[in-house]
PDB file of C-alpha atoms in Angstrom:
ATOM      1  CA  UNK I 967       0.000   0.000   0.000  1.00 42.00           C
ATOM      2  CA  UNK I 968       2.848   2.386   0.889  1.00 40.00           C
ATOM      3  CA  UNK I 969       4.492   1.936  -2.526  1.00 41.00           C
ATOM      4  CA  UNK I 970       1.154   2.456  -4.236  1.00 42.00           C
ATOM      5  CA  UNK I 971       0.675   5.749  -2.417  1.00 42.00           C
ATOM      6  CA  UNK I 972       4.179   6.912  -3.373  1.00 40.00           C
ATOM      7  CA  UNK I 973       3.492   5.977  -6.998  1.00 39.00           C
ATOM      8  CA  UNK I 974       0.234   7.880  -6.908  1.00 46.00           C
ATOM      9  CA  UNK I 975       1.763  11.094  -5.573  1.00 45.00           C
ATOM     10  CA  UNK I 976       4.591  11.017  -8.094  1.00 42.00           C
ATOM     11  CA  UNK I 977       1.964  10.692 -10.795  1.00 45.00           C
ATOM     12  CA  UNK I 978      -0.053  13.549  -9.380  1.00 48.00           C
ATOM     13  CA  UNK I 979       2.920  15.858  -8.921  1.00 47.00           C
ATOM     14  CA  UNK I 980       3.955  15.379 -12.545  1.00 43.00           C
ATOM     15  CA  UNK I 981       0.494  16.099 -13.919  1.00 48.00           C
ATOM     16  CA  UNK I 982       1.189  19.782 -14.372  1.00 47.00           C
ATOM     17  CA  UNK I 983       4.660  21.184 -15.020  1.00 52.00           C
ATOM     18  CA  UNK I 984       6.164  24.586 -15.708  1.00 64.00           C
ATOM     19  CA  UNK I 985       3.887  26.718 -13.549  1.00 83.00           C
ATOM     20  CA  UNK I 986       3.045  26.771  -9.874  1.00 92.00           C
ATOM     21  CA  UNK I 987      -0.095  24.738  -9.346  1.00 93.00           C
ATOM     22  CA  UNK I 988      -2.644  25.352  -6.637  1.00 96.00           C
ATOM     23  CA  UNK I 989      -5.801  23.392  -5.984  1.00 96.00           C
ATOM     24  CA  UNK I 990      -9.133  24.958  -5.113  1.00 94.00           C
ATOM     25  CA  UNK I 991     -11.221  22.640  -2.968  1.00 89.00           C
ATOM     26  CA  UNK I 992     -14.995  22.440  -2.466  1.00 80.00           C
ATOM     27  CA  UNK I 993     -14.828  24.818   0.527  1.00 78.00           C
ATOM     28  CA  UNK I 994     -12.734  27.378  -1.404  1.00 84.00           C
ATOM     29  CA  UNK I 995      -9.562  26.482   0.470  1.00 89.00           C
ATOM     30  CA  UNK I 996      -6.470  26.807  -1.722  1.00 94.00           C
ATOM     31  CA  UNK I 997      -3.921  23.991  -1.369  1.00 94.00           C
ATOM     32  CA  UNK I 998      -0.379  23.992  -2.661  1.00 94.00           C
ATOM     33  CA  UNK I 999       1.089  20.707  -3.881  1.00 91.00           C
ATOM     34  CA  UNK I1000       2.558  19.743  -0.510  1.00 93.00           C
ATOM     35  CA  UNK I1001      -0.668  20.334   1.365  1.00 94.00           C
ATOM     36  CA  UNK I1002      -2.697  18.519  -1.285  1.00 92.00           C
ATOM     37  CA  UNK I1003      -0.391  15.483  -1.146  1.00 89.00           C
ATOM     38  CA  UNK I1004      -0.881  15.325   2.619  1.00 91.00           C
ATOM     39  CA  UNK I1005      -4.648  15.589   2.243  1.00 90.00           C
ATOM     40  CA  UNK I1006      -4.767  12.863  -0.407  1.00 88.00           C
ATOM     41  CA  UNK I1007      -2.566  10.529   1.614  1.00 86.00           C
ATOM     42  CA  UNK I1008      -4.969  10.765   4.543  1.00 89.00           C
ATOM     43  CA  UNK I1009      -7.950  10.452   2.224  1.00 87.00           C
ATOM     44  CA  UNK I1010      -6.628   7.279   0.595  1.00 85.00           C
ATOM     45  CA  UNK I1011      -6.096   5.634   3.946  1.00 84.00           C
ATOM     46  CA  UNK I1012      -9.735   6.188   4.851  1.00 86.00           C
ATOM     47  CA  UNK I1013     -11.522   5.103   1.684  1.00 85.00           C
ATOM     48  CA  UNK I1014     -14.327   2.692   2.509  1.00 86.00           C
ATOM     49  CA  UNK I1015     -14.224  -0.783   0.944  1.00 85.00           C
ATOM     50  CA  UNK I1016     -16.273  -0.999  -2.219  1.00 88.00           C
ATOM     51  CA  UNK I1017     -15.520   2.562  -3.334  1.00 90.00           C
ATOM     52  CA  UNK I1018     -12.997   4.005  -5.745  1.00 90.00           C
ATOM     53  CA  UNK I1019     -11.900   7.654  -5.588  1.00 92.00           C
ATOM     54  CA  UNK I1020     -11.181   9.497  -8.820  1.00 92.00           C
ATOM     55  CA  UNK I1021      -9.238  12.744  -8.296  1.00 92.00           C
ATOM     56  CA  UNK I1022     -10.694  15.158 -10.819  1.00 95.00           C
ATOM     57  CA  UNK I1023      -9.691  18.604 -12.026  1.00 96.00           C
ATOM     58  CA  UNK I1024     -12.771  20.147 -13.614  1.00 95.00           C
ATOM     59  CA  UNK I1025     -11.513  23.643 -14.418  1.00 96.00           C
ATOM     60  CA  UNK I1026      -8.219  25.508 -14.717  1.00 95.00           C
ATOM     61  CA  UNK I1027      -7.715  29.203 -14.104  1.00 93.00           C
ATOM     62  CA  UNK I1028      -4.400  30.787 -15.094  1.00 92.00           C
ATOM     63  CA  UNK I1029      -3.347  33.743 -12.959  1.00 89.00           C
ATOM     64  CA  UNK I1030       0.071  34.945 -14.037  1.00 88.00           C
ATOM     65  CA  UNK I1031       2.572  32.196 -13.207  1.00 91.00           C
ATOM     66  CA  UNK I1032       0.003  30.297 -11.138  1.00 94.00           C
ATOM     67  CA  UNK I1033      -2.609  27.780 -12.199  1.00 95.00           C
ATOM     68  CA  UNK I1034      -5.667  27.342 -10.006  1.00 95.00           C
ATOM     69  CA  UNK I1035      -6.987  23.806 -10.480  1.00 96.00           C
ATOM     70  CA  UNK I1036     -10.601  23.362  -9.401  1.00 96.00           C
ATOM     71  CA  UNK I1037     -10.348  20.012  -7.705  1.00 94.00           C
ATOM     72  CA  UNK I1038     -12.752  17.378  -6.436  1.00 93.00           C
ATOM     73  CA  UNK I1039     -12.787  13.671  -5.722  1.00 91.00           C
ATOM     74  CA  UNK I1040     -15.532  11.643  -7.361  1.00 91.00           C
ATOM     75  CA  UNK I1041     -16.429   8.436  -5.549  1.00 90.00           C
ATOM     76  CA  UNK I1042     -17.785   5.433  -7.436  1.00 90.00           C
ATOM     77  CA  UNK I1043     -18.778   1.965  -6.289  1.00 90.00           C
ATOM     78  CA  UNK I1044     -16.622  -0.994  -7.278  1.00 87.00           C
ATOM     79  CA  UNK I1045     -16.617  -4.706  -6.616  1.00 85.00           C
ATOM     80  CA  UNK I1046     -13.971  -5.514  -4.052  1.00 79.00           C
ATOM     81  CA  UNK I1047     -11.141  -3.169  -3.067  1.00 79.00           C
ATOM     82  CA  UNK I1048      -9.677  -0.608  -5.435  1.00 79.00           C
ATOM     83  CA  UNK I1049      -6.005  -0.672  -6.386  1.00 78.00           C
ATOM     84  CA  UNK I1050      -4.324   2.722  -5.782  1.00 76.00           C
ATOM     85  CA  UNK I1051      -1.838   1.906  -8.570  1.00 74.00           C
ATOM     86  CA  UNK I1052      -4.692   2.003 -11.069  1.00 75.00           C
ATOM     87  CA  UNK I1053      -5.758   5.511 -10.150  1.00 76.00           C
ATOM     88  CA  UNK I1054      -5.200   8.265 -12.637  1.00 80.00           C
ATOM     89  CA  UNK I1055      -5.820  11.964 -12.444  1.00 82.00           C
ATOM     90  CA  UNK I1056      -8.742  12.951 -14.589  1.00 92.00           C
ATOM     91  CA  UNK I1057      -9.110  16.335 -16.231  1.00 94.00           C
ATOM     92  CA  UNK I1058     -12.716  16.741 -17.299  1.00 94.00           C
ATOM     93  CA  UNK I1059     -13.642  20.309 -18.072  1.00 96.00           C
ATOM     94  CA  UNK I1060     -17.010  21.240 -16.663  1.00 96.00           C
ATOM     95  CA  UNK I1061     -18.350  23.424 -19.502  1.00 97.00           C
ATOM     96  CA  UNK I1062     -20.357  25.566 -17.096  1.00 97.00           C
ATOM     97  CA  UNK I1063     -17.120  26.876 -15.552  1.00 97.00           C
ATOM     98  CA  UNK I1064     -16.036  28.333 -18.884  1.00 97.00           C
ATOM     99  CA  UNK I1065     -18.292  31.313 -18.131  1.00 97.00           C
ATOM    100  CA  UNK I1066     -16.298  32.243 -15.008  1.00 96.00           C
ATOM    101  CA  UNK I1067     -15.081  35.862 -15.198  1.00 95.00           C
ATOM    102  CA  UNK I1068     -17.290  36.431 -18.237  1.00 97.00           C
ATOM    103  CA  UNK I1069     -20.630  38.158 -18.570  1.00 97.00           C
ATOM    104  CA  UNK I1070     -23.524  35.822 -17.906  1.00 97.00           C
ATOM    105  CA  UNK I1071     -25.134  34.711 -21.194  1.00 97.00           C
ATOM    106  CA  UNK I1072     -28.309  36.658 -21.853  1.00 97.00           C
ATOM    107  CA  UNK I1073     -31.689  35.299 -20.818  1.00 97.00           C
ATOM    108  CA  UNK I1074     -35.304  36.418 -21.013  1.00 97.00           C
ATOM    109  CA  UNK I1075     -37.715  34.554 -18.741  1.00 98.00           C
ATOM    110  CA  UNK I1076     -41.088  35.231 -17.168  1.00 98.00           C
ATOM    111  CA  UNK I1077     -41.671  35.543 -13.434  1.00 98.00           C
ATOM    112  CA  UNK I1078     -44.689  34.289 -11.503  1.00 98.00           C
ATOM    113  CA  UNK I1079     -46.632  37.420 -12.523  1.00 97.00           C
ATOM    114  CA  UNK I1080     -45.952  36.740 -16.219  1.00 97.00           C
ATOM    115  CA  UNK I1081     -43.625  39.748 -16.333  1.00 97.00           C
ATOM    116  CA  UNK I1082     -40.646  39.352 -18.650  1.00 97.00           C
ATOM    117  CA  UNK I1083     -37.325  39.526 -16.792  1.00 97.00           C
ATOM    118  CA  UNK I1084     -33.966  39.643 -18.563  1.00 95.00           C
ATOM    119  CA  UNK I1085     -30.348  39.413 -17.517  1.00 96.00           C
ATOM    120  CA  UNK I1086     -29.747  43.140 -17.989  1.00 96.00           C
ATOM    121  CA  UNK I1087     -32.138  43.749 -15.087  1.00 97.00           C
ATOM    122  CA  UNK I1088     -29.415  42.387 -12.804  1.00 97.00           C
ATOM    123  CA  UNK I1089     -26.852  45.052 -13.678  1.00 97.00           C
ATOM    124  CA  UNK I1090     -26.042  47.497 -10.884  1.00 97.00           C
ATOM    125  CA  UNK I1091     -25.634  45.203  -7.894  1.00 97.00           C
ATOM    126  CA  UNK I1092     -24.406  41.672  -7.163  1.00 98.00           C
ATOM    127  CA  UNK I1093     -26.674  38.704  -7.819  1.00 98.00           C
ATOM    128  CA  UNK I1094     -27.207  35.179  -6.596  1.00 98.00           C
ATOM    129  CA  UNK I1095     -29.014  32.978  -9.112  1.00 98.00           C
ATOM    130  CA  UNK I1096     -30.274  29.646  -7.836  1.00 98.00           C
ATOM    131  CA  UNK I1097     -31.107  26.922 -10.388  1.00 98.00           C
ATOM    132  CA  UNK I1098     -33.515  24.268  -9.137  1.00 98.00           C
ATOM    133  CA  UNK I1099     -36.381  21.940  -9.969  1.00 98.00           C
ATOM    134  CA  UNK I1100     -39.456  20.685  -8.128  1.00 97.00           C
ATOM    135  CA  UNK I1101     -38.111  17.136  -8.616  1.00 96.00           C
ATOM    136  CA  UNK I1102     -34.828  17.956  -6.837  1.00 97.00           C
ATOM    137  CA  UNK I1103     -35.029  17.190  -3.105  1.00 96.00           C
ATOM    138  CA  UNK I1104     -31.606  18.770  -2.271  1.00 96.00           C
ATOM    139  CA  UNK I1105     -32.746  21.944  -4.053  1.00 97.00           C
ATOM    140  CA  UNK I1106     -35.847  22.217  -1.888  1.00 97.00           C
ATOM    141  CA  UNK I1107     -33.917  21.356   1.267  1.00 97.00           C
ATOM    142  CA  UNK I1108     -31.761  24.451   0.956  1.00 97.00           C
ATOM    143  CA  UNK I1109     -34.689  26.883   0.490  1.00 98.00           C
ATOM    144  CA  UNK I1110     -34.686  28.010   4.165  1.00 97.00           C
ATOM    145  CA  UNK I1111     -30.934  28.702   4.128  1.00 97.00           C
ATOM    146  CA  UNK I1112     -31.172  30.604   0.865  1.00 98.00           C
ATOM    147  CA  UNK I1113     -33.990  32.668   2.338  1.00 98.00           C
ATOM    148  CA  UNK I1114     -31.755  33.534   5.304  1.00 98.00           C
ATOM    149  CA  UNK I1115     -29.231  34.955   2.860  1.00 98.00           C
ATOM    150  CA  UNK I1116     -31.893  37.214   1.397  1.00 98.00           C
ATOM    151  CA  UNK I1117     -32.990  38.295   4.855  1.00 97.00           C
ATOM    152  CA  UNK I1118     -29.389  39.220   5.702  1.00 98.00           C
ATOM    153  CA  UNK I1119     -28.404  41.119   2.546  1.00 98.00           C
ATOM    154  CA  UNK I1120     -31.798  42.503   1.536  1.00 96.00           C
ATOM    155  CA  UNK I1121     -31.728  44.939  -1.365  1.00 95.00           C
ATOM    156  CA  UNK I1122     -27.922  44.884  -1.621  1.00 97.00           C
ATOM    157  CA  UNK I1123     -28.140  41.740  -3.754  1.00 98.00           C
ATOM    158  CA  UNK I1124     -30.453  40.440  -6.488  1.00 98.00           C
ATOM    159  CA  UNK I1125     -31.837  37.093  -5.342  1.00 98.00           C
ATOM    160  CA  UNK I1126     -33.154  35.166  -8.340  1.00 98.00           C
ATOM    161  CA  UNK I1127     -34.347  31.600  -8.733  1.00 98.00           C
ATOM    162  CA  UNK I1128     -34.636  29.909 -12.119  1.00 98.00           C
ATOM    163  CA  UNK I1129     -36.695  26.747 -12.233  1.00 98.00           C
ATOM    164  CA  UNK I1130     -36.975  24.441 -15.205  1.00 96.00           C
ATOM    165  CA  UNK I1131     -40.620  23.889 -14.264  1.00 98.00           C
ATOM    166  CA  UNK I1132     -43.797  25.699 -15.272  1.00 98.00           C
ATOM    167  CA  UNK I1133     -45.457  28.559 -13.404  1.00 98.00           C
ATOM    168  CA  UNK I1134     -48.288  26.343 -12.127  1.00 98.00           C
ATOM    169  CA  UNK I1135     -45.865  23.681 -10.864  1.00 98.00           C
ATOM    170  CA  UNK I1136     -43.715  26.218  -9.032  1.00 98.00           C
ATOM    171  CA  UNK I1137     -46.721  27.952  -7.456  1.00 98.00           C
ATOM    172  CA  UNK I1138     -48.050  24.617  -6.213  1.00 97.00           C
ATOM    173  CA  UNK I1139     -44.741  23.732  -4.557  1.00 98.00           C
ATOM    174  CA  UNK I1140     -44.331  27.171  -2.972  1.00 98.00           C
ATOM    175  CA  UNK I1141     -47.609  26.656  -1.105  1.00 97.00           C
ATOM    176  CA  UNK I1142     -45.878  23.909   0.857  1.00 97.00           C
ATOM    177  CA  UNK I1143     -42.252  25.045   0.706  1.00 97.00           C
ATOM    178  CA  UNK I1144     -41.846  28.831   0.922  1.00 96.00           C
ATOM    179  CA  UNK I1145     -38.928  30.302  -0.988  1.00 98.00           C
ATOM    180  CA  UNK I1146     -38.795  34.092  -1.047  1.00 97.00           C
ATOM    181  CA  UNK I1147     -36.735  34.768  -4.191  1.00 98.00           C
ATOM    182  CA  UNK I1148     -37.799  36.375  -7.448  1.00 98.00           C
ATOM    183  CA  UNK I1149     -38.885  33.218  -9.274  1.00 98.00           C
ATOM    184  CA  UNK I1150     -38.350  32.807 -13.002  1.00 98.00           C
ATOM    185  CA  UNK I1151     -39.919  29.781 -14.641  1.00 98.00           C
ATOM    186  CA  UNK I1152     -39.627  27.590 -17.738  1.00 98.00           C
ATOM    187  CA  UNK I1153     -35.845  27.872 -17.550  1.00 97.00           C
ATOM    188  CA  UNK I1154     -35.036  24.414 -18.914  1.00 96.00           C
ATOM    189  CA  UNK I1155     -33.620  25.666 -22.220  1.00 97.00           C
ATOM    190  CA  UNK I1156     -31.534  28.330 -20.519  1.00 98.00           C
ATOM    191  CA  UNK I1157     -30.126  25.731 -18.119  1.00 97.00           C
ATOM    192  CA  UNK I1158     -29.027  23.751 -21.170  1.00 96.00           C
ATOM    193  CA  UNK I1159     -27.488  26.826 -22.789  1.00 97.00           C
ATOM    194  CA  UNK I1160     -25.308  27.228 -19.701  1.00 97.00           C
ATOM    195  CA  UNK I1161     -24.581  23.477 -19.797  1.00 97.00           C
ATOM    196  CA  UNK I1162     -25.648  23.007 -16.204  1.00 97.00           C
ATOM    197  CA  UNK I1163     -25.575  19.340 -15.311  1.00 91.00           C
ATOM    198  CA  UNK I1164     -26.530  18.579 -11.737  1.00 93.00           C
ATOM    199  CA  UNK I1165     -28.673  20.861  -9.605  1.00 96.00           C
ATOM    200  CA  UNK I1166     -28.924  22.715  -7.324  1.00 97.00           C
ATOM    201  CA  UNK I1167     -26.506  25.151  -8.874  1.00 97.00           C
ATOM    202  CA  UNK I1168     -25.801  28.651  -7.549  1.00 98.00           C
ATOM    203  CA  UNK I1169     -24.172  31.308  -9.723  1.00 98.00           C
ATOM    204  CA  UNK I1170     -22.840  34.530  -8.207  1.00 98.00           C
ATOM    205  CA  UNK I1171     -22.535  37.653 -10.358  1.00 98.00           C
ATOM    206  CA  UNK I1172     -20.775  40.928  -9.689  1.00 98.00           C
ATOM    207  CA  UNK I1173     -22.568  44.236 -10.166  1.00 97.00           C
ATOM    208  CA  UNK I1174     -21.569  44.301 -13.849  1.00 97.00           C
ATOM    209  CA  UNK I1175     -23.202  40.946 -14.553  1.00 97.00           C
ATOM    210  CA  UNK I1176     -19.956  38.975 -14.753  1.00 98.00           C
ATOM    211  CA  UNK I1177     -19.802  35.475 -13.273  1.00 98.00           C
ATOM    212  CA  UNK I1178     -17.830  35.769 -10.046  1.00 97.00           C
ATOM    213  CA  UNK I1179     -18.278  32.271  -8.618  1.00 96.00           C
ATOM    214  CA  UNK I1180     -20.133  29.024  -9.304  1.00 96.00           C
ATOM    215  CA  UNK I1181     -21.259  26.604  -6.617  1.00 95.00           C
ATOM    216  CA  UNK I1182     -23.420  23.526  -6.341  1.00 93.00           C
ATOM    217  CA  UNK I1183     -25.754  23.415  -3.388  1.00 93.00           C
ATOM    218  CA  UNK I1184     -24.907  24.874   0.006  1.00 91.00           C
ATOM    219  CA  UNK I1185     -22.306  22.380   1.287  1.00 87.00           C
ATOM    220  CA  UNK I1186     -22.772  20.212   4.340  1.00 83.00           C
ATOM    221  CA  UNK I1187     -20.409  20.343   7.304  1.00 85.00           C
ATOM    222  CA  UNK I1188     -20.404  18.613  10.694  1.00 83.00           C
ATOM    223  CA  UNK I1189     -20.988  20.509  13.924  1.00 84.00           C
ATOM    224  CA  UNK I1190     -19.083  19.776  17.149  1.00 84.00           C
ATOM    225  CA  UNK I1191     -21.473  16.909  17.869  1.00 83.00           C
ATOM    226  CA  UNK I1192     -20.933  15.326  14.459  1.00 85.00           C
ATOM    227  CA  UNK I1193     -24.338  16.394  13.187  1.00 87.00           C
ATOM    228  CA  UNK I1194     -24.462  17.579   9.540  1.00 88.00           C
ATOM    229  CA  UNK I1195     -25.687  21.086   8.767  1.00 86.00           C
ATOM    230  CA  UNK I1196     -25.886  23.312   5.685  1.00 88.00           C
ATOM    231  CA  UNK I1197     -22.889  25.649   5.913  1.00 86.00           C
ATOM    232  CA  UNK I1198     -24.569  28.840   4.756  1.00 93.00           C
ATOM    233  CA  UNK I1199     -21.567  30.882   5.885  1.00 92.00           C
ATOM    234  CA  UNK I1200     -19.631  29.710   2.817  1.00 92.00           C
ATOM    235  CA  UNK I1201     -22.096  31.562   0.595  1.00 96.00           C
ATOM    236  CA  UNK I1202     -21.995  34.526   2.956  1.00 97.00           C
ATOM    237  CA  UNK I1203     -18.245  34.844   2.400  1.00 95.00           C
ATOM    238  CA  UNK I1204     -18.836  35.207  -1.335  1.00 96.00           C
ATOM    239  CA  UNK I1205     -21.650  37.723  -0.902  1.00 98.00           C
ATOM    240  CA  UNK I1206     -19.606  39.715   1.622  1.00 97.00           C
ATOM    241  CA  UNK I1207     -16.834  40.049  -0.942  1.00 97.00           C
ATOM    242  CA  UNK I1208     -19.228  40.969  -3.749  1.00 97.00           C
ATOM    243  CA  UNK I1209     -21.015  43.656  -1.742  1.00 96.00           C
ATOM    244  CA  UNK I1210     -17.673  45.317  -0.964  1.00 93.00           C
ATOM    245  CA  UNK I1211     -16.556  45.550  -4.607  1.00 84.00           C
TER     246      UNK I1211
END
């Protein structure tokens, strides 16, 4: 096992050469190569039987002589125990992340009052756009935490939801599950234009309508008692930065 781990880290360290590589994790922490190697070594030693980890870089951002690698580990089920020697680093560009630092592609969608809303209406202050569906349980689960963000930042930020569902479907769900954003409906085609795969997806814009950050759902963390909770503060850090720009 020890030799397999050494082999793996040599492979990983040689993946990118010529520039200083950093790795952006799910919680926005930035790891250098040494810190990442330490993290991965611990991770490998704690993989549950029947699962295979695939280290994946899904976006690269070049900043001068540095490369920020957006990094995650995808877990998949396997029969038996995985062989660390067989692991390879995967670079699979998530096409959605190609809009980072660019102006959000234009959209025109109707709200629940049948009023046409377009992307230019967001210019002038930061925005949080939440993509969801009535069939997505994790999307609905984060409604209360998203509402708390709106309660905190108020009119300083545009809070928009885009659902792929119809007006009648959204209205029916909101009777049972309140969600106090400006709701835009029939957004299925626009979701495909952005090449959004899994939802929920949360896109943060600066006041000029440029994509500042992209996140999945609000991430889970464990409290001091080991109980999972939705770590809303991670979204607050992004909004705090945007409202100061």
